[in-house]
Short mmCIF file of C-alpha atoms in Angstrom, two decimals:
data_model
loop_
_atom_site.label_atom_id
_atom_site.label_comp_id
_atom_site.label_asym_id
_atom_site.label_seq_id
_atom_site.Cartn_x
_atom_site.Cartn_y
_atom_site.Cartn_z
CA MET B 741 -59.21 19.16 20.56
CA THR B 742 -60.84 21.66 18.00
CA ASN B 743 -60.68 21.16 14.20
CA ASP B 744 -62.44 24.08 13.27
CA PRO B 745 -61.21 25.73 9.65
CA GLU B 746 -58.95 28.23 11.29
CA THR B 747 -57.08 25.29 12.83
CA ASN B 748 -57.03 22.92 10.05
CA VAL B 749 -53.50 22.26 8.83
CA SER B 750 -53.01 20.80 5.52
CA PHE B 751 -50.52 18.22 4.32
CA ARG B 752 -48.49 21.04 2.52
CA GLN B 753 -47.81 22.96 5.59
CA LEU B 754 -46.64 19.79 7.25
CA LEU B 755 -44.50 18.85 4.29
CA SER B 756 -42.96 22.36 3.87
CA PHE B 757 -41.85 22.65 7.81
CA PHE B 758 -40.51 18.81 7.84
CA ILE B 759 -38.75 18.73 4.69
CA PRO B 760 -36.19 21.19 5.66
CA LEU B 761 -35.46 19.31 9.07
CA GLY B 762 -35.30 16.29 7.44
CA ILE B 763 -32.86 17.30 4.75
CA SER B 764 -30.76 19.06 7.87
CA ALA B 765 -30.68 16.05 9.49
CA SER B 766 -29.34 13.99 6.72
CA LEU B 767 -26.76 16.30 5.58
CA ILE B 768 -24.99 15.49 9.15
CA THR B 769 -23.49 12.48 7.50
CA ILE B 770 -21.89 14.73 4.79
CA SER B 771 -19.84 16.69 7.28
CA HIS B 772 -18.23 13.54 8.65
CA LEU B 773 -17.54 12.26 5.32
CA ILE B 774 -15.61 15.86 4.87
CA ILE B 775 -13.27 15.13 7.67
CA ASN B 776 -12.74 11.63 7.60
CA SER B 777 -11.80 11.90 3.76
CA THR B 778 -9.74 14.94 4.54
CA LEU B 779 -7.48 12.74 7.20
CA ALA B 780 -7.25 9.94 4.88
CA ARG B 781 -5.22 12.31 2.82
CA SER B 782 -2.53 12.29 5.61
CA ALA B 783 0.53 10.11 5.31
CA HIS B 784 -0.51 7.83 8.12
CA PRO B 785 -4.13 7.84 7.50
CA GLU B 786 -5.08 5.22 9.88
CA ILE B 787 -2.91 6.58 13.18
CA ILE B 788 -4.56 10.23 12.04
CA ILE B 789 -8.34 9.12 11.96
CA ALA B 790 -7.68 7.35 15.29
CA SER B 791 -6.39 10.44 16.89
CA TYR B 792 -9.88 11.96 16.12
CA ALA B 793 -12.20 9.34 16.04
CA LEU B 794 -11.72 8.48 19.82
CA PRO B 795 -11.96 12.11 21.09
CA PHE B 796 -14.65 12.82 19.14
CA SER B 797 -16.63 9.62 21.06
CA ILE B 798 -15.83 11.55 23.74
CA LEU B 799 -17.91 14.53 22.14
CA ALA B 800 -20.64 12.61 21.00
CA ILE B 801 -21.12 12.15 24.92
CA THR B 802 -20.14 15.89 26.19
CA GLU B 803 -22.51 17.25 23.23
CA ARG B 804 -25.68 15.71 24.32
CA PRO B 805 -26.96 18.27 26.84
CA ALA B 806 -26.60 20.97 24.32
CA LEU B 807 -28.23 19.28 21.61
CA LEU B 808 -31.41 18.63 23.83
CA LEU B 809 -31.95 22.59 24.03
CA ARG B 810 -33.27 22.41 20.55
CA GLN B 811 -36.17 20.48 21.70
CA THR B 812 -36.80 22.27 24.99
CA CYS B 813 -36.71 25.89 23.34
CA SER B 814 -38.90 24.62 20.72
CA ALA B 815 -41.43 22.99 23.21
CA LEU B 816 -41.19 25.73 26.11
CA VAL B 817 -40.49 29.21 24.50
CA ARG B 818 -43.45 31.34 23.27
CA ASP B 819 -42.27 35.02 24.38
CA ARG B 820 -39.04 36.59 25.24
CA VAL B 821 -39.44 35.79 28.96
CA SER B 822 -39.49 32.03 28.39
CA PHE B 823 -36.43 32.26 25.96
CA ARG B 824 -34.68 34.43 29.00
CA ALA B 825 -35.79 31.46 31.31
CA VAL B 826 -34.13 28.99 28.55
CA SER B 827 -30.89 31.34 27.96
CA ILE B 828 -30.01 31.08 31.52
CA VAL B 829 -30.63 27.43 31.83
CA SER B 830 -28.03 27.34 28.58
CA LEU B 831 -25.36 28.92 30.28
CA TYR B 832 -25.67 26.37 33.17
CA ILE B 833 -25.44 23.90 30.59
CA PHE B 834 -22.57 25.33 28.58
CA SER B 835 -20.31 26.19 31.80
CA SER B 836 -20.75 22.19 32.75
CA ILE B 837 -19.43 21.74 29.02
CA LEU B 838 -16.60 23.77 29.55
CA LEU B 839 -15.46 22.54 32.77
CA MET B 840 -15.43 19.10 31.89
CA GLY B 841 -13.64 19.89 28.96
CA ALA B 842 -11.11 21.59 30.79
CA LEU B 843 -10.55 18.79 33.21
CA ILE B 844 -10.09 16.39 30.28
CA SER B 845 -7.93 18.46 28.37
CA TYR B 846 -5.50 19.85 30.80
CA THR B 847 -5.56 17.48 34.21
CA PRO B 848 -4.64 13.87 34.63
CA ILE B 849 -8.44 13.17 34.51
CA GLY B 850 -8.03 13.13 30.48
CA LYS B 851 -4.93 10.75 30.28
CA TRP B 852 -6.89 8.35 32.78
CA VAL B 853 -9.79 8.47 30.21
CA PHE B 854 -7.73 8.11 27.13
CA PHE B 855 -5.13 5.56 28.77
CA TYR B 856 -7.34 3.17 30.77
CA LEU B 857 -10.82 3.75 29.30
CA PHE B 858 -9.68 3.44 25.77
CA GLY B 859 -6.52 2.03 26.15
CA VAL B 860 -4.44 4.19 24.34
CA ASP B 861 -0.79 3.77 23.41
CA ASP B 862 1.52 6.75 25.35
CA ASP B 863 2.84 8.24 21.73
CA MET B 864 -1.11 8.51 20.97
CA LEU B 865 -2.44 9.97 24.17
CA GLY B 866 -0.82 13.69 23.47
CA PRO B 867 -2.27 13.83 20.21
CA MET B 868 -5.91 12.82 21.14
CA ILE B 869 -6.12 15.25 24.22
CA ASP B 870 -4.77 18.10 21.37
CA VAL B 871 -7.89 17.02 19.26
CA TYR B 872 -9.95 17.13 22.05
CA ARG B 873 -8.73 20.91 23.14
CA VAL B 874 -10.34 21.70 20.13
CA LEU B 875 -13.37 19.53 20.08
CA MET B 876 -14.79 20.81 23.31
CA PHE B 877 -15.45 24.13 21.84
CA VAL B 878 -17.42 22.13 19.52
CA SER B 879 -20.13 21.39 22.16
CA ILE B 880 -20.86 25.18 22.98
CA PHE B 881 -21.25 26.22 19.53
CA SER B 882 -23.48 23.39 18.70
CA GLY B 883 -25.37 24.28 22.17
CA LEU B 884 -25.96 27.88 20.65
CA ARG B 885 -27.12 26.83 17.19
CA CYS B 886 -29.39 24.14 19.08
CA LEU B 887 -30.81 27.00 21.25
CA PHE B 888 -31.73 29.60 18.54
CA GLN B 889 -32.88 26.61 16.31
CA GLY B 890 -35.43 25.92 18.62
CA VAL B 891 -36.36 29.48 18.39
CA ILE B 892 -36.72 29.48 14.32
CA ILE B 893 -38.42 25.91 14.25
CA PHE B 894 -41.52 27.14 16.45
CA ASN B 895 -41.24 30.03 14.01
CA MET B 896 -41.88 27.99 11.47
CA ARG B 897 -38.78 28.80 9.45
CA THR B 898 -37.06 25.64 9.43
CA LYS B 899 -35.93 26.72 5.78
CA TRP B 900 -32.86 28.26 7.79
CA LEU B 901 -32.05 24.82 9.16
CA THR B 902 -31.35 23.74 5.90
CA ILE B 903 -29.47 26.55 4.68
CA GLY B 904 -27.49 26.83 8.07
CA MET B 905 -26.35 23.29 7.32
CA ILE B 906 -25.49 23.77 3.76
CA VAL B 907 -23.48 26.76 4.48
CA ARG B 908 -21.57 24.98 7.26
CA LEU B 909 -21.06 22.02 4.84
CA LEU B 910 -19.34 24.70 2.00
CA VAL B 911 -17.43 26.28 4.90
CA MET B 912 -16.01 22.91 5.97
CA TYR B 913 -14.98 21.92 2.71
CA LEU B 914 -13.22 25.21 2.01
CA VAL B 915 -11.29 24.83 5.35
CA SER B 916 -10.35 21.19 4.37
CA LEU B 917 -8.81 22.28 1.06
CA TYR B 918 -7.02 25.01 2.79
CA PHE B 919 -5.13 22.33 4.59
CA ILE B 920 -4.79 19.91 1.55
CA LYS B 921 -3.40 22.55 -0.51
CA THR B 922 -1.08 24.29 2.20
CA ASN B 923 0.74 22.28 4.92
CA GLY B 924 -1.30 19.26 4.22
CA VAL B 925 -2.79 16.90 6.96
CA THR B 926 -0.40 16.23 9.67
CA SER B 927 -2.71 15.82 12.83
CA GLY B 928 -6.00 14.50 13.97
CA GLN B 929 -6.35 17.97 15.18
CA VAL B 930 -7.23 19.21 11.30
CA GLY B 931 -10.19 17.27 11.75
CA ALA B 932 -11.27 19.12 14.93
CA ILE B 933 -10.43 22.70 13.36
CA ILE B 934 -12.70 21.53 10.29
CA PHE B 935 -15.75 20.42 12.26
CA LEU B 936 -15.46 23.76 14.87
CA SER B 937 -15.02 26.01 11.70
CA GLY B 938 -18.22 24.77 10.25
CA MET B 939 -20.18 24.65 13.63
CA MET B 940 -19.30 28.19 14.30
CA VAL B 941 -20.53 29.16 11.37
CA GLU B 942 -24.16 27.37 11.94
CA ALA B 943 -24.05 28.56 15.25
CA LEU B 944 -23.87 32.21 13.83
CA MET B 945 -26.32 31.88 11.24
CA SER B 946 -29.10 30.50 13.66
CA PHE B 947 -28.11 33.33 15.99
CA LEU B 948 -28.55 36.06 13.64
CA GLU B 949 -31.96 34.33 12.12
CA GLY B 950 -33.38 33.50 16.04
CA ARG B 951 -32.31 37.52 17.36
CA VAL B 952 -34.40 38.61 14.54
CA LEU B 953 -37.28 36.37 15.21
CA LEU B 954 -36.97 36.84 18.92
CA LYS B 955 -37.63 40.64 18.14
CA LYS B 956 -41.14 39.58 16.67
CA ILE B 957 -42.54 37.61 19.54
CA PRO B 958 -44.22 39.28 22.59
CA GLU B 959 -42.18 40.03 25.62
CA LYS B 960 -45.04 38.00 27.30
CA ALA B 961 -47.69 36.04 25.82
CA PRO B 962 -51.08 35.55 27.53
CA GLU B 963 -51.38 32.26 29.10
CA HIS B 964 -47.83 31.11 28.61
CA THR B 965 -46.62 30.53 32.19
CA ILE B 966 -42.80 29.73 31.66
CA GLU B 967 -40.88 32.27 33.47
CA ARG B 968 -38.38 30.75 35.32
CA PRO B 969 -35.10 28.22 35.16
CA GLY B 970 -36.65 26.51 37.25
CA GLN B 971 -39.61 25.79 35.19
CA ILE B 972 -37.29 24.94 32.50
CA PHE B 973 -35.21 22.56 34.43
CA GLN B 974 -38.56 20.50 34.82
CA PHE B 975 -38.92 19.65 31.73
CA TYR B 976 -35.25 19.44 30.51
CA LYS B 977 -33.39 17.01 33.75
CA PRO B 978 -35.56 13.98 32.30
CA LEU B 979 -34.54 14.75 28.84
CA LEU B 980 -30.80 14.87 30.14
CA TYR B 981 -30.97 11.59 32.22
CA SER B 982 -32.59 9.49 29.09
CA SER B 983 -29.80 10.45 26.96
CA ILE B 984 -27.27 9.30 29.60
CA ILE B 985 -29.11 6.26 29.97
CA ALA B 986 -28.88 5.78 25.96
CA VAL B 987 -24.87 6.30 25.82
CA ILE B 988 -24.98 2.45 27.29
CA ILE B 989 -26.42 1.11 23.88
CA GLY B 990 -23.39 1.80 21.89
CA PRO B 991 -20.51 0.48 23.82
CA ALA B 992 -22.60 -2.66 25.25
CA ILE B 993 -23.29 -3.44 21.40
CA ASN B 994 -19.53 -3.32 20.70
CA SER B 995 -18.60 -5.26 23.75
CA PHE B 996 -20.65 -7.99 22.90
CA MET B 997 -19.66 -8.41 18.94
CA GLY B 998 -16.26 -9.57 20.72
CA LYS B 999 -18.09 -12.71 21.80
CA THR B 1000 -19.55 -13.55 18.42
CA SER B 1001 -18.25 -16.45 16.26
CA ASP B 1002 -16.35 -13.84 14.07
CA PHE B 1003 -15.20 -10.49 15.91
CA GLN B 1004 -14.09 -8.72 12.93
CA LEU B 1005 -17.20 -9.58 10.62
CA SER B 1006 -19.47 -8.87 13.41
CA VAL B 1007 -18.07 -5.48 13.84
CA ALA B 1008 -17.90 -4.89 10.11
CA SER B 1009 -21.21 -5.75 9.22
CA PHE B 1010 -22.80 -4.10 11.80
CA THR B 1011 -20.98 -0.79 11.45
CA ILE B 1012 -22.16 -0.68 7.71
CA ALA B 1013 -25.70 -1.81 8.14
CA ALA B 1014 -26.08 0.68 11.31
CA GLY B 1015 -24.46 3.26 8.95
CA LEU B 1016 -26.73 2.62 6.14
CA THR B 1017 -29.74 2.39 8.69
CA GLN B 1018 -29.10 5.64 10.39
CA LEU B 1019 -28.57 7.29 6.49
CA VAL B 1020 -32.20 6.56 6.02
CA GLN B 1021 -33.53 7.05 9.23
CA SER B 1022 -32.25 10.57 9.69
CA PHE B 1023 -34.50 12.14 7.28
CA PHE B 1024 -37.24 11.01 9.65
CA SER B 1025 -35.67 12.14 13.27
CA TYR B 1026 -37.73 15.34 13.51
CA ILE B 1027 -41.31 13.97 13.80
CA HIS B 1028 -41.80 15.02 17.51
CA GLN B 1029 -41.28 18.27 15.99
CA ILE B 1030 -44.41 18.02 13.78
CA VAL B 1031 -46.11 16.80 17.05
CA LEU B 1032 -44.95 19.90 19.26
CA ASN B 1033 -45.78 22.46 17.02
CA PHE B 1034 -48.80 21.04 15.15
CA TYR B 1035 -50.63 18.14 17.20
CA ASN B 1036 -52.63 20.84 19.41
CA LYS B 1037 -53.71 22.75 16.18
CA ASP B 1038 -54.82 19.69 14.02
CA ALA B 1039 -54.28 16.24 15.98
CA LYS B 1040 -55.66 14.17 12.96
CA ALA B 1041 -53.70 15.94 10.12
CA VAL B 1042 -50.43 15.15 12.19
CA LEU B 1043 -51.68 11.55 12.47
CA ARG B 1044 -52.22 10.88 9.26
CA PHE B 1045 -48.70 12.94 8.20
CA THR B 1046 -46.76 10.41 10.30
CA THR B 1047 -48.54 7.17 8.85
CA ALA B 1048 -47.56 8.52 5.31
CA LEU B 1049 -44.08 8.89 6.40
CA SER B 1050 -43.67 5.88 8.68
CA CYS B 1051 -43.79 3.46 5.22
CA ILE B 1052 -40.74 5.33 3.69
CA PRO B 1053 -38.06 4.04 5.61
CA VAL B 1054 -39.20 0.65 5.74
CA LEU B 1055 -39.77 0.86 2.07
CA LEU B 1056 -36.00 2.32 1.57
CA LEU B 1057 -34.68 -0.73 3.58
CA THR B 1058 -36.78 -3.36 1.76
CA ILE B 1059 -35.33 -2.37 -1.29
CA LEU B 1060 -31.79 -2.40 -0.28
CA CYS B 1061 -32.14 -5.89 1.73
CA TYR B 1062 -34.46 -7.41 -1.02
CA THR B 1063 -33.63 -6.25 -4.36
CA PRO B 1064 -30.18 -5.94 -6.46
CA ILE B 1065 -29.97 -2.37 -5.88
CA GLY B 1066 -28.61 -3.33 -1.99
CA MET B 1067 -25.70 -5.45 -3.51
CA TRP B 1068 -25.01 -3.26 -6.07
CA PHE B 1069 -24.75 0.01 -3.47
CA MET B 1070 -22.51 -1.80 -1.38
CA GLU B 1071 -20.14 -3.52 -3.76
CA HIS B 1072 -19.62 -0.30 -6.08
CA VAL B 1073 -20.30 2.49 -4.21
CA MET B 1074 -19.23 1.06 -0.74
CA GLY B 1075 -16.46 -1.06 -1.87
CA VAL B 1076 -17.39 -4.07 0.28
CA ASN B 1077 -16.36 -7.68 -0.38
CA GLU B 1078 -18.20 -10.16 -1.10
CA ARG B 1079 -18.11 -11.95 2.39
CA LEU B 1080 -19.10 -8.48 4.13
CA MET B 1081 -21.57 -7.51 1.59
CA HIS B 1082 -23.82 -10.66 2.15
CA ALA B 1083 -23.22 -10.74 6.26
CA SER B 1084 -24.16 -6.75 6.05
CA LEU B 1085 -27.27 -7.36 4.15
CA ASN B 1086 -28.46 -9.87 6.70
CA THR B 1087 -27.54 -7.49 9.62
CA LEU B 1088 -29.61 -4.54 7.68
CA LYS B 1089 -32.63 -7.11 7.58
CA MET B 1090 -32.89 -7.48 11.49
CA PHE B 1091 -32.61 -3.27 11.13
CA MET B 1092 -36.09 -3.23 9.72
CA ILE B 1093 -38.04 -3.66 12.79
CA MET B 1094 -35.90 -0.58 14.16
CA VAL B 1095 -37.15 1.28 10.93
CA LEU B 1096 -40.62 0.45 11.47
CA VAL B 1097 -40.99 1.55 15.26
CA PHE B 1098 -38.85 4.49 15.02
CA PRO B 1099 -40.98 7.09 13.52
CA TRP B 1100 -43.84 6.16 16.31
CA LEU B 1101 -41.55 6.39 19.02
CA ASP B 1102 -40.47 10.12 17.98
CA TYR B 1103 -44.23 10.69 17.49
CA GLY B 1104 -44.94 9.33 20.84
CA ASN B 1105 -41.89 11.21 22.21
CA GLY B 1106 -43.51 14.16 20.67
CA LEU B 1107 -46.69 13.62 22.70
CA ILE B 1108 -44.53 13.25 25.74
CA MET B 1109 -42.98 16.36 25.67
CA LEU B 1110 -45.88 18.14 24.52
CA ARG B 1111 -47.42 17.19 27.69
CA GLY B 1112 -44.29 17.85 29.91
CA GLU B 1113 -43.97 14.27 30.89
CA THR B 1114 -40.40 14.03 29.84
CA LYS B 1115 -39.76 12.20 33.06
CA VAL B 1116 -41.27 8.83 31.31
CA MET B 1117 -38.33 9.06 28.70
CA VAL B 1118 -36.19 8.08 31.72
CA TRP B 1119 -38.42 5.09 32.04
CA SER B 1120 -38.33 3.91 28.28
CA GLN B 1121 -34.96 4.55 27.60
CA SER B 1122 -34.51 2.31 30.63
CA ALA B 1123 -36.56 -0.36 29.04
CA ASN B 1124 -34.56 0.19 25.94
CA VAL B 1125 -31.26 -0.36 27.36
CA LEU B 1126 -32.56 -3.12 29.46
CA ILE B 1127 -34.15 -5.36 26.87
CA THR B 1128 -31.01 -4.62 24.27
CA LEU B 1129 -28.76 -5.83 27.24
CA ILE B 1130 -30.79 -9.03 28.04
CA THR B 1131 -31.34 -9.75 23.95
CA LEU B 1132 -27.27 -9.24 23.52
CA THR B 1133 -26.97 -11.91 26.46
CA LEU B 1134 -29.47 -14.66 25.06
CA CYS B 1135 -28.21 -14.38 21.28
CA ILE B 1136 -24.66 -14.68 22.69
CA ALA B 1137 -25.29 -17.88 24.49
CA VAL B 1138 -27.76 -19.69 22.20
CA SER B 1139 -26.28 -18.75 18.60
CA PRO B 1140 -23.08 -16.37 18.46
CA GLY B 1141 -22.70 -17.28 15.00
CA MET B 1142 -25.40 -14.88 14.10
CA ASN B 1143 -22.54 -12.31 14.36
CA GLY B 1144 -23.66 -8.70 13.39
CA MET B 1145 -26.79 -9.70 13.25
CA ILE B 1146 -27.02 -9.83 16.96
CA GLY B 1147 -26.34 -6.19 17.64
CA ALA B 1148 -29.04 -5.44 15.16
CA PHE B 1149 -31.87 -7.38 16.46
CA ALA B 1150 -30.87 -6.40 20.16
CA GLN B 1151 -30.92 -2.70 19.04
CA SER B 1152 -34.08 -3.42 17.26
CA LEU B 1153 -35.83 -4.88 20.38
CA GLY B 1154 -34.57 -2.42 22.67
CA MET B 1155 -36.62 0.33 20.64
CA VAL B 1156 -39.58 -1.66 20.58
CA ALA B 1157 -39.47 -1.79 24.42
CA GLU B 1158 -39.17 1.93 24.88
CA ALA B 1159 -42.07 2.28 22.14
CA ILE B 1160 -44.24 -0.10 24.26
CA VAL B 1161 -43.48 1.76 27.93
CA VAL B 1162 -44.37 4.87 25.78
CA GLY B 1163 -47.29 4.01 24.33
CA LEU B 1164 -48.60 2.67 27.80
CA VAL B 1165 -47.85 5.77 28.97
CA LEU B 1166 -49.80 7.85 26.55
CA ARG B 1167 -52.63 5.31 26.49
CA ASN B 1168 -53.03 6.32 30.42
CA ILE B 1169 -52.78 9.93 29.90
CA ARG B 1170 -55.39 9.81 27.03
CA LYS B 1171 -57.60 7.46 29.53
CA SER B 1172 -57.42 10.52 32.35
CA GLY B 1173 -58.71 12.80 29.72
CA ASP B 1174 -55.43 15.26 30.59
CA ARG B 1175 -54.74 16.99 27.29
CA SER B 1176 -53.22 20.32 28.70
CA PRO B 1177 -49.75 21.43 27.47
CA PHE B 1178 -46.73 21.84 29.81
CA HIS B 1179 -47.07 25.33 30.55
CA MET B 1180 -50.86 24.92 31.35
CA LYS B 1181 -49.49 22.15 34.10
CA LEU B 1182 -47.61 24.23 35.32
CA ASN B 1183 -50.09 27.12 36.07
CA SER B 1184 -52.35 24.65 37.98
CA ARG B 1185 -49.55 23.81 40.04
CA ASN B 1186 -48.64 26.99 41.16
CA GLU B 1187 -52.43 27.88 41.72
#
C-alpha cells in the first residue's frame, strides 16, 4: 500500500465525500414522515395507513435487489464498458422485479400473500393490492437511481445525492399538499403515488448527472478487467443472497415479541427504540463507500476517519439514554406516556451494543466488497440470523419480562456475530497477503 504525497487523503476530503451521503441517508426518514402524516389526515387514518403499510413491507423486500446496484456500480464501474455490463445486469433485475410485481398485483398469488401471510380481511384485500400496483414501480425507479448514484459516488460527486434527496422531498411534499387541498386522502394509494412521484424525480436527477459523468470517463480503462455481465454477477449474487437472509430478522423479532410478558408494550417500546437507533445510525451507513473509494489510496486515513466516526453514534445514544434529553425528547417530541417512555429507554440502552459495532461492520463489509469476497457476506449474515434466533429463544425462556429489550439485545448480538465473521475473514486475507482488488483477481483467474 503506497502512502506517498500523491496518494495521501486528507480528513477534509473524506468529510466532503461522506457528509452528503450521510445527509441523504438521514433525509430518507423524512420522506416516510411526509407520507404517514398525509395518510393520517384521512377520515379513517387507521384503515388507510394499514392499507399502505402492509404493501410497503412487501416493497421493502422486492426493492432490495435494486438497492444493491449502488454498491455494485460504485465498486466495479471504472469505464463505459464496465457500466454497460452493470446495465445489462440491471435489466435482468428490473425485469424480475416487474414480473414479481405483476404476479402479486394481477394473479391469485397476491391475494394469497395478503390473505394468508398477513391475515388481512376481505374488505382490505382490494385496497392493498391497489396500493402495491403503484408501489411495484417504486422499485424500478429506485434501482435506476441507485445505478447512476454508483457512478456519481465513484466520481466523488456525492453532493448530488443530497440535492436529489432534497428535491425528492420537495416534490413529495407538493404532491401531498395537492391531495390534501383537492380530493382529500381517500385511500392508501395516495401514499404510494406520493412515494412514486418523489422516487421518479430523484431517479431522473441521478440519471441526468450520471450520464454527464459517464461521458467524462474512458471507454476502456487500462488494467480494468470488468467487461461482461457474468463478472458483475460474481460480485452481485452473494450480496443478493445475504440481503435475502437478512429479511428473516425483522419478522422473527416481531414474532418473538408476542411471547413476552406484555406484547403491546414490547412491540411499542421496540419500535420506538429501533426507530431512534435507525435515525442515529442512518447517517453513518455509508462508511463502506469511504472504503471502496479511498482505501487503496490511503488506508491509514480511512482507518482514522472510521475511528473518529464510530464514536459519534454511541455518544448520541448515550445522551438519549442517560441524560434528561432522552426523556424530554420522547415526552414532548414523540408524545409517549411515562410507562412507554421508560420501557423505550431501557430498550434503547440495549441498542448501544449495535451502534458500537455497526460502523466497524460497515468498514469491514467495505473491505470485503473491495476484495470481491462478497460470498463471505452470505456466511456473516447467516451468523447474524442464527445468533439472533438463539438469543431470542433463550431470552424468552429465561426472562420474558425483559419485553422490548429482548428484541434489541438479540438484534445487537446478531450484528456482533456478523462482525466477528467478517473480522476473521479479513484477518485471514491479511495473513495471506492478498490485497488485490476484485477486477485484478478476475484478471488472474482469466489468465
